Each structure stands twice: as C-alpha cells, then as structure tokens.
Amino acid sequence: MFKRKIYDKMLEWKKISEGRSALLIEGARRIGKSTVAEAFAKNEYESYIIIDFAKESKEVRDLFEDVSNLNYLFLQLQLRYRVDLHERKSLIIFDEVQLCPKARQAIKALVQDHRYDYMETGSLISIKKNVKDILISSEERKLAMYPMDYEEFLWALGDETTIPLLRKCYDASMGLGDQMNRKLMRDFRLYMLVGGMPQAVDEYIRTNNFRFVDQVKRDILNLYEDDFMKIDPTGRISMLFDAIPVQLNKNAARYQASSVLGGAKPDSILELIAELKDSKTVLVSYHANNPDVGMANSKDLSRFKLFLCDTGLFTTLMFKDKDFTENIIYEKLLSDKLSTNLGYLYENVVAQILVANGNELFYFTMLNEVSKHNYEVDFLITRKNKICPIEVKSSGYKTHKSLDAFTEKFSDRILWRYLIYTKDYTKDADIFCLPVYMAQFL
C-alpha cells in the first residue's frame, strides 16, 4: 500500500469517535479506498472482517434485512469469515456498501450497539437508486478520498524531502532559479501524465513504461464508462464525460452540454450533471454570479465547467481516439514540447489540487462593454472573509488581463491575487506568480 494522507484522518476519527459513529470513505472507483481501509484495520485493531458487497453471496446480504437480533448477526459473520470479534477492539468494514443499501441503513443499530467499530467504503454513494427506500444514519461520518496528490506521488517514488523544502520556499516568498524550476516542472509533469490512481502509479514504478501506464488508465476509464451505463443506459452521461477535454479546449465560458447532447432539456442536463458529480469521477466548477464570500449561495447551476478527478486520466482521455497514447506523445508532454495549447491540462490539475485541499470550485466571467472582450477568472477561493482570484497559464505571465479586469471591478473584496504558471516563483506588483507545483500551498 502507498502511504496516504487520509490515514491520519482515519486515526483522528477512531480517537474522537470512540465507536459512536461509523466512517464512510467516499470517492471514485480505483482510488485506493478499500486498500487503505484494510491496511487501517490490520494496523489499528486486534481483528477485522471485510465484507465486500461486490462479491458477497445473497446469504450475506440477507443478514442485513433484519438487524433486530445482533447476537445472531455477529455469530453468523464470525462463522462465515472465521474471525473472532473482540468487543471495542475489532473493526467491520462494509466494502462497496452502495451495493447493499440495507447494510448501510443498519449502521444506526450497529453503532448504537457499540460492540465494534464500523467503516464503509463506496462510490456512487448518493446515486438515487442506491439510497432509495433506506434511511441514512446520522451516525455515519463521511470522509472524502481523492486520487494521490503530488506529495503522495513523490512518497511512492521514495521522495519525502521535495515538498517540505518547497513549502519553506513558498513561505519565504523565495524563487528557486530557472534551472531548478525546469527540473521541478519536469517532475510535476510526470505526475500530471501518470496521475494519482494507485494502479497507474504502481505500473509506472514497476515498468517505467508509459504505454503500460496508459493501458491501466484506459482500463479505469472503461470501468467508469460501464458505471455510467448502469446509471444512465441512454449513454448521455458517458457522452458528457468523454467530451470534457474538447469542451475545455474550446475555452468557452461554460460547458456547452447542449452541443454534446443535442436538444436535451435544461432540467435533464442538470440531473445528469448531478449524477456525474455524485460519481466523484468529475469535478464541477460553477459560475459565481456574485464573487464574494459565500459563493455557494450565488452559484449558477446552469453555468459550469467539468474537470476530471485525476489529471492522469484526463491526459489519456485527451487522446482516446488512438488505440493507446503513444510514448512519443507522453515524451513530448513530459518535455513540454507538444505543439498544442495545454492550458486546459494545467487547469485540470489546479482544479484537482484545490478540491483535494477542501475548496469548492468556482469561476467568474465578465464582458467588457467597450472592447466586447470576455474576461474569465479560472478559479475563486475564499480566505479570511475575502476572495482570491486565480488565473492559470501554461506558459508566461506577461499579461493577466482577466485578473486586472476582475480587480478593477471587485478590488474591495480581494485579499490576494494568484497567477499559476510554469515559470519560477516571483511577484508582479501585487500578483503572486506561482509555479504550478506550489499550488498545493494555497
């Protein structure tokens, strides 16, 4: 198992909860939920049972239809799994719990019984059919899990020093020099290409072959496509997902769902987007009609942009029209020599970083009435009761007209301004120009 930051949050839950709540680890498929849950069980408890509802028999599922006799339930589980459960020292894991809604509903009674601890893992948790006719327990505590971030990726490669050193440079507002920045950018682009899906990272470490890594990512994308077809057999969710790179490449002010789905009604589009968001495979950035603290109250549900939860998957989806993403494409992307505008690739990784750090995604567009030019601030985050606009560029910083136009209109609401790009750390007047590998410190 790769070292994951979520483990410390799980330890905190165990200490604070003391069995008074169950922990639900929620996230997209194949990000390592089951692996970290089982590792936690092995390390932190005397014994554990993991019930994988993707594989379990009907007899096991039926045990949760009636939980009025918990002594019988626990006896059956110990017999079936040949595990002795010890009061307050054992953990029961419901893996892929969305496939057995009755087990999720049983959490209330199980937690109140207080004999053992409980952990759930799942994806597609909020999809309507997975919560239909069941009561979600208030004793369930959710913990979001994401693909491996850049620091976790470096840990997997045996590097535990780079990020702490970069943090010191960031805190000291210190650049690293062009030569070191080029090396650090190349290292970060490797992360953007491989991504943070544990299987892809493992394949890269084992083979050092981008073609094999790409195949792993294609298998994951195909798995997502299968899930989408189960949610929506018409294929519309799959179409929305596949079109994300094209839509971002258009540099339009919003995701133009109507151009992807034809004459779909706005209400049906919003429902599809909600289900896509619930799958955790995408990140949704909404337009903030009033860019100020409390942007969630002014977000426009009909104006949004979509990003992938993992930039490595995004890279593969960009070239899905080929049988495999040729090594030459990876090599050129790695050396930043591919003759195409990669701004949307950098936007995706910044979106991924911001969400993993607990930020909701918002953006803002405004039309200059004189020039008729449309200015767009890529991301807005809140800090200290103020907002911080962020512009993302895949190259230089000579111009930042969108940031300037936004500042002119909302100067009294702004705390700091950021431009995230590929060059070394510097300041341009009051704008903090950060290399993308420092975006994690915002």
Short mmCIF file of C-alpha atoms in Angstrom, two decimals:
data_model
loop_
_atom_site.label_atom_id
_atom_site.label_comp_id
_atom_site.label_asym_id
_atom_site.label_seq_id
_atom_site.Cartn_x
_atom_site.Cartn_y
_atom_site.Cartn_z
CA MET A 1 0.00 0.00 0.00
CA PHE A 2 1.19 3.51 -0.79
CA LYS A 3 1.33 5.99 2.07
CA ARG A 4 -1.86 8.08 2.01
CA LYS A 5 -2.72 11.26 3.91
CA ILE A 6 -6.25 10.09 4.60
CA TYR A 7 -4.83 7.55 7.07
CA ASP A 8 -4.18 10.30 9.63
CA LYS A 9 -7.78 11.49 9.30
CA MET A 10 -8.94 7.93 9.91
CA LEU A 11 -6.83 7.78 13.06
CA GLU A 12 -8.40 11.02 14.21
CA TRP A 13 -11.89 9.59 13.64
CA LYS A 14 -11.06 6.47 15.67
CA LYS A 15 -9.73 8.52 18.56
CA ILE A 16 -12.51 11.10 18.68
CA SER A 17 -15.43 8.86 17.79
CA GLU A 18 -14.67 6.01 20.19
CA GLY A 19 -17.25 3.92 18.36
CA ARG A 20 -20.04 6.50 18.41
CA SER A 21 -20.02 6.84 14.61
CA ALA A 22 -19.20 4.83 11.52
CA LEU A 23 -16.75 6.22 8.98
CA LEU A 24 -17.77 6.29 5.33
CA ILE A 25 -14.85 6.73 2.91
CA GLU A 26 -16.34 8.06 -0.30
CA GLY A 27 -14.67 8.59 -3.64
CA ALA A 28 -14.34 7.49 -7.25
CA ARG A 29 -13.60 3.90 -8.19
CA ARG A 30 -9.98 2.70 -8.05
CA ILE A 31 -8.53 5.49 -5.90
CA GLY A 32 -7.50 3.10 -3.10
CA LYS A 33 -10.42 3.24 -0.65
CA SER A 34 -10.55 -0.50 0.06
CA THR A 35 -6.78 -0.78 0.32
CA VAL A 36 -6.39 1.96 2.90
CA ALA A 37 -9.40 0.70 4.88
CA GLU A 38 -7.97 -2.83 5.14
CA ALA A 39 -4.49 -1.54 6.00
CA PHE A 40 -6.05 0.57 8.75
CA ALA A 41 -7.92 -2.45 10.08
CA LYS A 42 -4.74 -4.57 10.18
CA ASN A 43 -2.69 -1.89 11.92
CA GLU A 44 -5.17 -0.41 14.39
CA TYR A 45 -7.36 -3.35 15.55
CA GLU A 46 -6.91 -6.80 17.03
CA SER A 47 -9.16 -8.33 14.37
CA TYR A 48 -11.37 -7.28 11.50
CA ILE A 49 -13.88 -8.52 8.96
CA ILE A 50 -14.14 -7.02 5.49
CA ILE A 51 -17.43 -7.64 3.71
CA ASP A 52 -17.02 -6.93 0.00
CA PHE A 53 -20.55 -6.49 -1.31
CA ALA A 54 -19.25 -6.62 -4.90
CA LYS A 55 -18.51 -10.32 -4.30
CA GLU A 56 -20.65 -11.48 -1.40
CA SER A 57 -23.45 -14.04 -1.66
CA LYS A 58 -27.14 -13.33 -1.27
CA GLU A 59 -27.00 -15.08 2.11
CA VAL A 60 -24.61 -12.45 3.47
CA ARG A 61 -26.69 -9.59 2.09
CA ASP A 62 -29.83 -11.08 3.62
CA LEU A 63 -28.26 -10.89 7.08
CA PHE A 64 -28.85 -7.14 6.99
CA GLU A 65 -32.52 -7.31 6.09
CA ASP A 66 -33.37 -7.70 9.78
CA VAL A 67 -30.93 -6.47 12.44
CA SER A 68 -33.22 -6.89 15.42
CA ASN A 69 -31.02 -9.74 16.69
CA LEU A 70 -27.44 -8.52 16.56
CA ASN A 71 -26.11 -11.50 18.50
CA TYR A 72 -27.23 -13.73 15.63
CA LEU A 73 -25.73 -11.37 13.03
CA PHE A 74 -22.32 -11.25 14.72
CA LEU A 75 -22.29 -15.00 15.24
CA GLN A 76 -23.01 -15.58 11.56
CA LEU A 77 -20.30 -13.15 10.46
CA GLN A 78 -17.67 -14.76 12.71
CA LEU A 79 -18.56 -18.21 11.45
CA ARG A 80 -18.56 -17.22 7.78
CA TYR A 81 -15.28 -15.28 7.90
CA ARG A 82 -13.59 -17.44 10.56
CA VAL A 83 -12.66 -14.36 12.57
CA ASP A 84 -13.09 -13.79 16.30
CA LEU A 85 -14.51 -10.34 17.04
CA HIS A 86 -13.41 -8.64 20.27
CA GLU A 87 -15.56 -6.02 21.94
CA ARG A 88 -14.23 -2.46 21.27
CA LYS A 89 -11.13 -3.97 19.61
CA SER A 90 -12.48 -5.13 16.24
CA LEU A 91 -13.49 -3.39 13.04
CA ILE A 92 -16.13 -4.45 10.50
CA ILE A 93 -15.69 -2.97 7.01
CA PHE A 94 -18.57 -2.73 4.54
CA ASP A 95 -16.74 -2.51 1.21
CA GLU A 96 -18.68 -1.14 -1.80
CA VAL A 97 -21.55 -0.52 0.60
CA GLN A 98 -23.65 1.15 -2.11
CA LEU A 99 -24.33 -2.34 -3.46
CA CYS A 100 -26.12 -3.31 -0.23
CA PRO A 101 -28.24 -0.35 0.92
CA LYS A 102 -29.71 -2.34 3.81
CA ALA A 103 -26.23 -2.77 5.30
CA ARG A 104 -25.78 0.98 5.15
CA GLN A 105 -29.13 1.51 6.84
CA ALA A 106 -28.11 -0.97 9.57
CA ILE A 107 -25.28 1.33 10.67
CA LYS A 108 -27.54 3.12 13.15
CA ALA A 109 -28.33 -0.04 15.10
CA LEU A 110 -24.78 -1.35 14.85
CA VAL A 111 -23.20 1.84 16.16
CA GLN A 112 -25.72 2.15 18.99
CA ASP A 113 -24.88 -1.44 19.99
CA HIS A 114 -21.28 -0.16 20.42
CA ARG A 115 -19.56 -3.54 20.45
CA TYR A 116 -17.36 -2.92 17.41
CA ASP A 117 -16.20 -0.15 15.12
CA TYR A 118 -17.56 0.21 11.58
CA MET A 119 -16.15 1.56 8.38
CA GLU A 120 -17.80 1.82 4.96
CA THR A 121 -16.23 2.40 1.57
CA GLY A 122 -18.14 3.24 -1.55
CA SER A 123 -18.54 5.08 -4.80
CA LEU A 124 -21.75 6.26 -6.42
CA ILE A 125 -22.93 6.64 -2.81
CA SER A 126 -25.53 9.33 -3.50
CA ILE A 127 -26.93 7.97 -6.75
CA LYS A 128 -30.72 7.84 -6.36
CA LYS A 129 -31.17 4.11 -6.77
CA ASN A 130 -28.51 3.43 -4.11
CA VAL A 131 -30.37 5.39 -1.42
CA LYS A 132 -33.92 4.66 -2.46
CA ASP A 133 -36.17 3.42 0.36
CA ILE A 134 -33.44 3.47 3.03
CA LEU A 135 -32.81 5.78 5.95
CA ILE A 136 -29.25 7.14 6.07
CA SER A 137 -27.96 7.01 9.63
CA SER A 138 -26.95 10.22 11.38
CA GLU A 139 -24.16 8.14 12.96
CA GLU A 140 -22.45 7.97 9.57
CA ARG A 141 -19.48 10.33 9.17
CA LYS A 142 -18.30 10.97 5.60
CA LEU A 143 -14.68 11.37 4.60
CA ALA A 144 -13.88 12.26 1.00
CA MET A 145 -10.96 10.48 -0.65
CA TYR A 146 -9.24 11.60 -3.83
CA PRO A 147 -6.55 10.27 -6.14
CA MET A 148 -2.99 10.54 -4.85
CA ASP A 149 -1.85 14.15 -4.70
CA TYR A 150 1.60 15.26 -5.81
CA GLU A 151 3.18 14.75 -2.38
CA GLU A 152 1.73 11.23 -2.12
CA PHE A 153 3.02 10.54 -5.63
CA LEU A 154 6.52 11.62 -4.58
CA TRP A 155 6.27 9.47 -1.46
CA ALA A 156 5.56 6.49 -3.71
CA LEU A 157 8.75 7.31 -5.64
CA GLY A 158 10.71 7.44 -2.37
CA ASP A 159 10.94 11.24 -2.18
CA GLU A 160 9.89 12.72 1.17
CA THR A 161 12.05 15.86 1.04
CA THR A 162 10.95 17.86 -2.02
CA ILE A 163 7.57 19.08 -0.76
CA PRO A 164 8.75 20.23 2.70
CA LEU A 165 11.58 22.16 1.01
CA LEU A 166 9.18 23.72 -1.50
CA ARG A 167 6.92 24.70 1.41
CA LYS A 168 9.80 26.57 3.02
CA CYS A 169 10.49 28.41 -0.23
CA TYR A 170 6.82 29.30 -0.60
CA ASP A 171 6.58 30.57 2.98
CA ALA A 172 9.71 32.65 2.44
CA SER A 173 8.42 34.01 -0.92
CA MET A 174 11.61 32.73 -2.50
CA GLY A 175 12.22 31.58 -6.06
CA LEU A 176 14.37 28.57 -6.85
CA GLY A 177 16.08 29.75 -10.04
CA ASP A 178 15.27 28.88 -13.64
CA GLN A 179 17.37 25.72 -13.78
CA MET A 180 15.85 24.18 -10.66
CA ASN A 181 12.36 25.28 -11.74
CA ARG A 182 12.77 23.46 -15.07
CA LYS A 183 13.69 20.27 -13.21
CA LEU A 184 10.78 20.66 -10.78
CA MET A 185 8.36 21.33 -13.64
CA ARG A 186 9.53 18.20 -15.44
CA ASP A 187 8.98 16.20 -12.23
CA PHE A 188 5.50 17.69 -11.85
CA ARG A 189 4.59 16.99 -15.47
CA LEU A 190 5.47 13.36 -14.81
CA TYR A 191 2.81 13.40 -12.09
CA MET A 192 0.34 15.03 -14.49
CA LEU A 193 0.93 12.24 -17.03
CA VAL A 194 0.92 9.24 -14.69
CA GLY A 195 -1.74 10.68 -12.40
CA GLY A 196 -2.73 9.68 -8.90
CA MET A 197 -4.61 6.43 -9.45
CA PRO A 198 -2.66 3.89 -7.34
CA GLN A 199 -2.71 1.21 -10.05
CA ALA A 200 -1.22 3.63 -12.59
CA VAL A 201 1.44 4.77 -10.13
CA ASP A 202 2.32 1.18 -9.31
CA GLU A 203 2.56 0.32 -13.02
CA TYR A 204 4.90 3.27 -13.62
CA ILE A 205 7.16 2.25 -10.72
CA ARG A 206 7.25 -1.38 -11.88
CA THR A 207 7.74 -0.87 -15.62
CA ASN A 208 8.80 2.74 -16.24
CA ASN A 209 6.80 2.36 -19.46
CA PHE A 210 4.19 4.96 -20.34
CA ARG A 211 2.39 2.58 -22.69
CA PHE A 212 1.67 0.15 -19.87
CA VAL A 213 0.64 3.03 -17.58
CA ASP A 214 -1.68 4.31 -20.28
CA GLN A 215 -3.35 0.91 -20.60
CA VAL A 216 -4.05 0.84 -16.86
CA LYS A 217 -5.68 4.26 -17.13
CA ARG A 218 -7.74 3.17 -20.14
CA ASP A 219 -8.99 0.19 -18.13
CA ILE A 220 -10.09 2.57 -15.36
CA LEU A 221 -11.83 4.86 -17.87
CA ASN A 222 -13.63 1.82 -19.32
CA LEU A 223 -14.71 0.87 -15.80
CA TYR A 224 -16.15 4.36 -15.35
CA GLU A 225 -17.95 4.05 -18.69
CA ASP A 226 -19.54 0.79 -17.51
CA ASP A 227 -20.72 2.53 -14.33
CA PHE A 228 -22.19 5.39 -16.35
CA MET A 229 -24.16 2.96 -18.50
CA LYS A 230 -25.63 1.39 -15.36
CA ILE A 231 -26.68 4.82 -14.11
CA ASP A 232 -27.94 6.02 -17.49
CA PRO A 233 -28.39 3.32 -20.18
CA THR A 234 -29.02 6.01 -22.81
CA GLY A 235 -25.30 6.79 -22.80
CA ARG A 236 -25.76 10.52 -22.19
CA ILE A 237 -23.57 10.59 -19.07
CA SER A 238 -20.80 8.84 -20.98
CA MET A 239 -21.08 11.43 -23.73
CA LEU A 240 -20.80 14.28 -21.22
CA PHE A 241 -17.76 12.64 -19.64
CA ASP A 242 -15.94 11.91 -22.90
CA ALA A 243 -16.42 15.48 -24.12
CA ILE A 244 -14.67 17.13 -21.14
CA PRO A 245 -11.26 17.66 -22.85
CA VAL A 246 -12.90 19.01 -26.02
CA GLN A 247 -15.12 21.36 -24.03
CA LEU A 248 -12.21 22.73 -22.02
CA ASN A 249 -10.11 23.12 -25.15
CA LYS A 250 -12.82 25.36 -26.66
CA ASN A 251 -12.03 27.91 -23.95
CA ALA A 252 -15.73 28.69 -23.76
CA ALA A 253 -17.35 30.42 -20.80
CA ARG A 254 -19.14 27.21 -19.82
CA TYR A 255 -19.53 23.54 -20.62
CA GLN A 256 -21.88 23.55 -23.61
CA ALA A 257 -23.93 20.48 -22.77
CA SER A 258 -26.49 21.18 -25.49
CA SER A 259 -23.79 20.77 -28.16
CA VAL A 260 -22.93 17.36 -26.73
CA LEU A 261 -26.45 16.06 -26.14
CA GLY A 262 -28.33 17.84 -28.90
CA GLY A 263 -31.76 19.05 -27.87
CA ALA A 264 -31.66 17.85 -24.25
CA LYS A 265 -33.83 19.89 -21.87
CA PRO A 266 -32.03 22.02 -19.26
CA ASP A 267 -33.64 20.14 -16.35
CA SER A 268 -32.50 16.77 -17.67
CA ILE A 269 -28.97 18.14 -18.20
CA LEU A 270 -28.82 19.35 -14.59
CA GLU A 271 -29.92 15.92 -13.38
CA LEU A 272 -27.26 14.18 -15.47
CA ILE A 273 -24.58 16.55 -14.19
CA ALA A 274 -25.68 15.89 -10.62
CA GLU A 275 -25.31 12.14 -11.13
CA LEU A 276 -21.95 12.60 -12.83
CA LYS A 277 -20.81 14.71 -9.88
CA ASP A 278 -22.06 12.08 -7.44
CA SER A 279 -19.86 9.50 -9.15
CA LYS A 280 -16.83 11.54 -7.96
CA THR A 281 -15.17 10.92 -11.34
CA VAL A 282 -15.53 14.60 -12.26
CA LEU A 283 -15.09 17.94 -10.54
CA VAL A 284 -17.69 20.60 -11.22
CA SER A 285 -16.79 24.29 -11.17
CA TYR A 286 -19.83 26.57 -11.04
CA HIS A 287 -20.07 30.16 -12.17
CA ALA A 288 -20.24 32.53 -9.20
CA ASN A 289 -22.81 35.18 -10.10
CA ASN A 290 -21.72 37.19 -7.08
CA PRO A 291 -17.99 36.61 -6.50
CA ASP A 292 -17.79 37.16 -2.76
CA VAL A 293 -17.59 35.19 0.48
CA GLY A 294 -20.43 32.68 0.46
CA MET A 295 -20.21 31.98 -3.27
CA ALA A 296 -22.14 28.75 -2.80
CA ASN A 297 -25.25 30.88 -2.32
CA SER A 298 -24.84 32.58 -5.69
CA LYS A 299 -23.59 29.74 -7.89
CA ASP A 300 -25.32 29.30 -11.23
CA LEU A 301 -26.21 25.62 -11.66
CA SER A 302 -26.74 26.12 -15.39
CA ARG A 303 -23.23 27.54 -15.97
CA PHE A 304 -20.43 25.18 -15.11
CA LYS A 305 -17.19 23.61 -16.23
CA LEU A 306 -16.21 19.97 -15.83
CA PHE A 307 -12.80 18.57 -14.93
CA LEU A 308 -11.65 15.00 -14.32
CA CYS A 309 -10.92 13.87 -10.77
CA ASP A 310 -7.46 12.75 -11.91
CA THR A 311 -5.26 14.61 -14.38
CA GLY A 312 -3.53 11.38 -15.41
CA LEU A 313 -6.89 10.05 -16.57
CA PHE A 314 -7.52 13.40 -18.27
CA THR A 315 -4.30 13.02 -20.27
CA THR A 316 -5.40 9.61 -21.51
CA LEU A 317 -8.92 10.82 -22.28
CA MET A 318 -7.41 13.63 -24.38
CA PHE A 319 -6.03 11.03 -26.78
CA LYS A 320 -8.77 8.46 -26.51
CA ASP A 321 -9.19 8.42 -30.31
CA LYS A 322 -5.97 6.39 -30.58
CA ASP A 323 -5.67 2.75 -29.53
CA PHE A 324 -3.11 3.85 -27.00
CA THR A 325 -1.44 7.13 -26.14
CA GLU A 326 1.84 6.76 -27.95
CA ASN A 327 5.01 7.04 -25.92
CA ILE A 328 6.13 9.89 -28.19
CA ILE A 329 3.13 11.94 -27.05
CA TYR A 330 3.99 11.27 -23.42
CA GLU A 331 7.63 12.15 -24.03
CA LYS A 332 6.70 15.45 -25.68
CA LEU A 333 4.22 16.27 -22.94
CA LEU A 334 6.88 15.48 -20.36
CA SER A 335 9.40 17.78 -22.01
CA ASP A 336 6.71 20.41 -22.71
CA LYS A 337 7.32 20.21 -26.46
CA LEU A 338 3.94 19.02 -27.72
CA SER A 339 2.70 21.52 -30.28
CA THR A 340 -0.69 22.17 -28.74
CA ASN A 341 -2.17 24.50 -26.17
CA LEU A 342 -2.04 22.65 -22.87
CA GLY A 343 -3.69 25.34 -20.79
CA TYR A 344 -6.70 23.14 -20.11
CA LEU A 345 -4.42 20.34 -18.86
CA TYR A 346 -2.96 22.72 -16.28
CA GLU A 347 -6.45 23.97 -15.39
CA ASN A 348 -7.46 20.38 -14.65
CA VAL A 349 -4.55 19.72 -12.31
CA VAL A 350 -5.15 23.01 -10.45
CA ALA A 351 -8.84 22.07 -10.06
CA GLN A 352 -7.77 18.69 -8.70
CA ILE A 353 -5.36 20.31 -6.23
CA LEU A 354 -7.91 22.85 -4.98
CA VAL A 355 -10.61 20.23 -4.38
CA ALA A 356 -8.22 17.86 -2.60
CA ASN A 357 -7.37 20.75 -0.25
CA GLY A 358 -11.02 21.22 0.66
CA ASN A 359 -12.04 24.04 -1.69
CA GLU A 360 -15.23 24.19 -3.72
CA LEU A 361 -14.68 25.17 -7.34
CA PHE A 362 -15.99 28.49 -8.66
CA TYR A 363 -15.08 30.66 -11.63
CA PHE A 364 -16.22 34.04 -12.95
CA THR A 365 -16.66 35.62 -16.37
CA MET A 366 -17.34 39.22 -17.26
CA LEU A 367 -17.85 41.05 -20.54
CA ASN A 368 -16.07 44.33 -21.23
CA GLU A 369 -18.80 46.51 -22.69
CA VAL A 370 -16.30 48.64 -24.62
CA SER A 371 -14.00 46.03 -26.15
CA LYS A 372 -16.64 43.26 -26.09
CA HIS A 373 -13.89 41.00 -24.76
CA ASN A 374 -14.91 38.24 -22.36
CA TYR A 375 -12.63 38.04 -19.31
CA GLU A 376 -12.53 34.87 -17.23
CA VAL A 377 -11.03 34.19 -13.81
CA ASP A 378 -10.30 30.45 -13.76
CA PHE A 379 -10.86 29.85 -10.05
CA LEU A 380 -12.03 31.74 -6.97
CA ILE A 381 -11.23 30.68 -3.42
CA THR A 382 -12.06 32.34 -0.10
CA ARG A 383 -9.56 33.23 2.60
CA LYS A 384 -10.08 35.38 5.71
CA ASN A 385 -13.52 36.65 4.65
CA LYS A 386 -12.10 37.78 1.30
CA ILE A 387 -11.73 36.18 -2.11
CA CYS A 388 -8.60 35.23 -4.02
CA PRO A 389 -8.87 35.12 -7.82
CA ILE A 390 -6.66 32.61 -9.64
CA GLU A 391 -5.61 32.68 -13.27
CA VAL A 392 -3.92 29.59 -14.77
CA LYS A 393 -1.49 29.80 -17.67
CA SER A 394 0.55 27.10 -19.37
CA SER A 395 3.36 29.49 -20.26
CA GLY A 396 4.39 33.04 -19.33
CA TYR A 397 2.82 35.82 -17.30
CA LYS A 398 3.45 38.92 -19.38
CA THR A 399 -0.26 39.64 -19.47
CA HIS A 400 -3.00 38.86 -16.99
CA LYS A 401 -5.86 40.93 -18.33
CA SER A 402 -8.57 38.83 -16.67
CA LEU A 403 -7.07 39.30 -13.21
CA ASP A 404 -6.67 43.02 -13.85
CA ALA A 405 -10.27 43.43 -15.10
CA PHE A 406 -11.60 41.45 -12.14
CA THR A 407 -9.55 43.54 -9.70
CA GLU A 408 -10.78 46.77 -11.19
CA LYS A 409 -14.37 45.74 -10.54
CA PHE A 410 -14.06 43.93 -7.20
CA SER A 411 -10.94 45.39 -5.56
CA ASP A 412 -12.60 45.78 -2.15
CA ARG A 413 -13.37 42.04 -2.00
CA ILE A 414 -9.89 40.75 -2.87
CA LEU A 415 -7.29 39.55 -0.38
CA TRP A 416 -4.59 38.12 -2.69
CA ARG A 417 -4.26 37.55 -6.42
CA TYR A 418 -2.57 34.48 -7.89
CA LEU A 419 -1.26 33.55 -11.30
CA ILE A 420 -0.35 29.87 -11.59
CA TYR A 421 2.01 29.05 -14.41
CA THR A 422 5.15 27.10 -15.39
CA LYS A 423 7.88 29.61 -14.50
CA ASP A 424 9.72 30.28 -11.24
CA TYR A 425 8.14 31.92 -8.19
CA THR A 426 8.01 35.70 -8.46
CA LYS A 427 5.74 38.69 -7.84
CA ASP A 428 4.34 41.02 -10.46
CA ALA A 429 3.23 44.07 -8.49
CA ASP A 430 0.75 42.54 -6.01
CA ILE A 431 0.20 39.33 -8.01
CA PHE A 432 1.79 36.16 -6.64
CA CYS A 433 3.11 34.21 -9.65
CA LEU A 434 3.40 30.59 -8.54
CA PRO A 435 4.81 27.59 -10.40
CA VAL A 436 2.04 25.02 -10.59
CA TYR A 437 3.81 22.64 -8.19
CA MET A 438 3.28 25.28 -5.44
CA ALA A 439 -0.47 25.50 -5.99
CA GLN A 440 -0.93 22.92 -3.23
CA PHE A 441 0.12 25.54 -0.65
CA LEU A 442 -2.72 27.97 -1.38
#
